[in-house]
Short mmCIF file of C-alpha atoms in Angstrom, two decimals:
data_model
loop_
_atom_site.label_atom_id
_atom_site.label_comp_id
_atom_site.label_asym_id
_atom_site.label_seq_id
_atom_site.Cartn_x
_atom_site.Cartn_y
_atom_site.Cartn_z
CA MET M 2 -52.73 53.21 22.71
CA ILE M 3 -49.21 53.84 21.64
CA GLU M 4 -46.90 56.36 23.41
CA VAL M 5 -43.37 57.69 22.13
CA PHE M 6 -40.38 57.36 24.83
CA TYR M 7 -36.92 58.67 25.06
CA ILE M 8 -34.59 54.82 24.33
CA ASN M 9 -33.79 53.28 27.44
CA GLU M 10 -31.05 50.19 27.81
CA ASN M 11 -34.55 47.56 27.59
CA ASP M 12 -35.35 49.01 24.08
CA ILE M 13 -31.50 49.30 22.48
CA ASN M 14 -32.12 45.18 21.16
CA ASP M 15 -35.96 45.43 19.71
CA VAL M 16 -34.81 49.62 18.14
CA ALA M 17 -31.10 47.74 16.55
CA GLU M 18 -34.03 44.73 14.98
CA LEU M 19 -36.13 47.74 13.05
CA SER M 20 -33.61 49.56 11.87
CA PHE M 21 -32.12 46.33 10.49
CA ILE M 22 -35.05 45.37 8.40
CA VAL M 23 -35.26 49.02 7.16
CA GLY M 24 -31.52 49.32 6.01
CA LYS M 25 -32.14 45.34 4.33
CA MET M 26 -35.23 47.53 2.71
CA HIS M 27 -32.79 50.19 1.29
CA ASP M 28 -29.95 47.20 0.32
CA GLU M 29 -32.31 44.79 -1.62
CA ALA M 30 -34.29 48.14 -3.61
CA LEU M 31 -30.79 49.44 -3.95
CA PRO M 32 -27.99 46.59 -3.77
CA LYS M 33 -25.82 48.43 -6.51
CA TYR M 34 -25.52 51.13 -3.90
CA PHE M 35 -25.53 49.23 -0.01
CA ASN M 36 -23.66 46.58 1.52
CA LYS M 37 -25.92 44.10 2.96
CA THR M 38 -26.17 45.69 6.28
CA THR M 39 -25.88 42.95 9.47
CA LYS M 40 -27.64 43.11 13.19
CA ALA M 41 -24.62 43.51 15.05
CA GLU M 42 -23.65 47.36 12.27
CA HIS M 43 -27.31 48.78 13.53
CA LEU M 44 -27.03 47.59 16.78
CA ARG M 45 -23.32 49.44 16.80
CA ILE M 46 -24.96 52.54 15.27
CA ILE M 47 -27.91 52.47 17.72
CA GLU M 48 -25.29 51.95 20.71
CA ASN M 49 -22.66 55.36 19.08
CA MET M 50 -25.59 57.68 18.83
CA ILE M 51 -26.37 56.51 22.82
CA LYS M 52 -23.38 58.51 23.70
CA ASP M 53 -23.81 61.35 21.41
CA GLU M 54 -24.94 64.62 22.56
CA ASN M 55 -26.21 65.40 20.15
CA ALA M 56 -28.41 62.94 19.50
CA GLN M 57 -31.68 61.51 20.60
CA ILE M 58 -33.85 58.43 19.69
CA LEU M 59 -37.33 57.80 20.55
CA VAL M 60 -39.72 54.86 20.70
CA ALA M 61 -43.19 54.38 20.02
CA LYS M 62 -44.59 51.19 22.14
CA ASN M 63 -47.52 49.90 21.77
CA LYS M 64 -47.21 48.78 25.97
CA GLU M 65 -43.87 47.44 26.54
CA GLN M 66 -43.26 46.24 22.86
CA VAL M 67 -41.13 48.96 20.41
CA VAL M 68 -43.37 48.95 17.41
CA GLY M 69 -41.13 52.54 15.92
CA PHE M 70 -38.44 54.34 16.03
CA ALA M 71 -36.89 57.68 15.32
CA CYS M 72 -32.73 58.31 15.36
CA LEU M 73 -32.69 62.43 15.94
CA CYS M 74 -29.36 64.50 15.75
CA VAL M 75 -29.01 68.43 16.53
CA GLN M 76 -26.95 70.11 14.19
CA LYS M 77 -24.79 73.11 13.74
CA ASN M 78 -25.64 74.87 9.87
CA GLU M 79 -21.79 75.25 9.02
CA HIS M 80 -23.77 76.54 5.52
CA LYS M 81 -23.75 80.41 5.45
CA GLY M 82 -26.00 81.01 2.67
CA TYR M 83 -28.88 79.83 4.50
CA LYS M 84 -31.18 81.22 6.44
CA VAL M 85 -31.72 78.44 9.46
CA ASN M 86 -28.07 77.99 12.14
CA LYS M 87 -29.55 74.57 13.64
CA ILE M 88 -31.12 71.99 11.78
CA GLY M 89 -32.30 69.01 13.35
CA TYR M 90 -32.35 65.76 11.31
CA ILE M 91 -34.47 62.12 11.53
CA TYR M 92 -31.41 60.50 10.76
CA ASN M 93 -33.49 56.96 10.99
CA PHE M 94 -36.93 55.85 11.27
CA GLY M 95 -39.26 53.29 10.78
CA VAL M 96 -42.28 51.88 12.44
CA ASP M 97 -43.07 47.42 12.70
CA GLU M 98 -44.64 46.74 9.34
CA SER M 99 -47.55 45.57 11.07
CA PHE M 100 -48.47 48.67 12.66
CA ARG M 101 -48.25 51.17 9.82
CA CYS M 102 -51.47 53.17 8.88
CA LYS M 103 -52.45 53.58 12.50
CA GLY M 104 -50.77 56.83 13.05
CA ILE M 105 -47.56 55.56 14.79
CA GLY M 106 -45.01 57.60 12.81
CA LYS M 107 -47.19 60.69 12.58
CA LYS M 108 -46.38 60.57 16.97
CA LEU M 109 -43.22 59.54 16.27
CA VAL M 110 -42.27 62.79 13.58
CA GLU M 111 -44.64 64.91 16.19
CA SER M 112 -42.34 63.80 19.14
CA ALA M 113 -38.75 64.69 16.77
CA ILE M 114 -40.31 68.32 16.00
CA ASP M 115 -41.23 68.81 19.51
CA TYR M 116 -37.37 67.31 20.90
CA PHE M 117 -36.44 69.88 17.93
CA LYS M 118 -38.15 72.96 19.33
CA ASP M 119 -37.04 72.28 22.71
CA ASN M 120 -33.03 72.57 21.58
CA GLU M 121 -33.94 75.93 19.40
CA CYS M 122 -33.90 74.15 15.97
CA GLU M 123 -35.16 76.37 13.17
CA ALA M 124 -35.63 73.17 10.40
CA VAL M 125 -35.94 70.14 10.62
CA ASP M 126 -34.07 67.78 7.39
CA LEU M 127 -33.95 64.01 5.93
CA ASN M 128 -33.68 61.26 3.23
CA VAL M 129 -35.47 59.94 1.61
CA PHE M 130 -34.10 57.53 -1.35
CA MET M 131 -36.83 58.36 -4.12
CA PHE M 132 -37.77 54.25 -5.03
CA ASN M 133 -39.53 54.94 -1.00
CA ARG M 134 -42.62 56.54 -2.61
CA GLY M 135 -44.70 56.26 0.16
CA ALA M 136 -41.80 57.59 3.16
CA LEU M 137 -42.00 60.35 0.33
CA GLU M 138 -45.51 61.00 0.73
CA PHE M 139 -46.06 60.12 4.05
CA TYR M 140 -43.32 63.42 5.18
CA LYS M 141 -45.11 65.73 2.51
CA SER M 142 -48.48 64.82 4.07
CA LEU M 143 -46.89 66.83 7.59
CA GLY M 144 -45.65 69.18 5.44
CA PHE M 145 -42.42 68.77 4.86
CA GLU M 146 -40.88 70.07 1.24
CA VAL M 147 -38.77 68.30 -1.17
CA ILE M 148 -36.37 71.23 -2.18
CA ASP M 149 -33.12 69.30 -3.30
CA VAL M 150 -32.39 66.13 -5.06
CA ASN M 151 -28.72 64.20 -5.26
CA LEU M 152 -28.21 62.17 -8.21
CA ARG M 153 -25.02 59.59 -8.48
CA LYS M 154 -24.00 57.75 -11.50
CA MET M 155 -21.59 54.79 -9.96
CA LEU M 156 -18.01 54.24 -11.87
#
């Protein structure tokens, strides 16, 4: 049975490892946009997020094994033209490849939404790179809408 928890000290290395795998996937798909990521970099990011009062990391566990994670941030909206004042942001997200398509990602997103509601957020934002069609379809199946598209030209 998969359960979702807030990260604890014992989970840090496992979450950093899964985060590294996600980062490496992006490096390989878009090498001209990303520097090669390192495990040490992901460990540093996870450790910094734990110290940030506006951040939280959720972990999905199968017994004691970390099989998924979601890095969350709560942000005040500085753009006065938008209707929301406080936004929940899914900064990073991943499920161990051998545990995908078992409802773990959905459980993590639902837990993230509960966390954001508890923190008085009015919306949840996240980014998906266009090469990652599976992630795009996954989020759309959970009610997320594509509201903008960022374009880039390398010079």
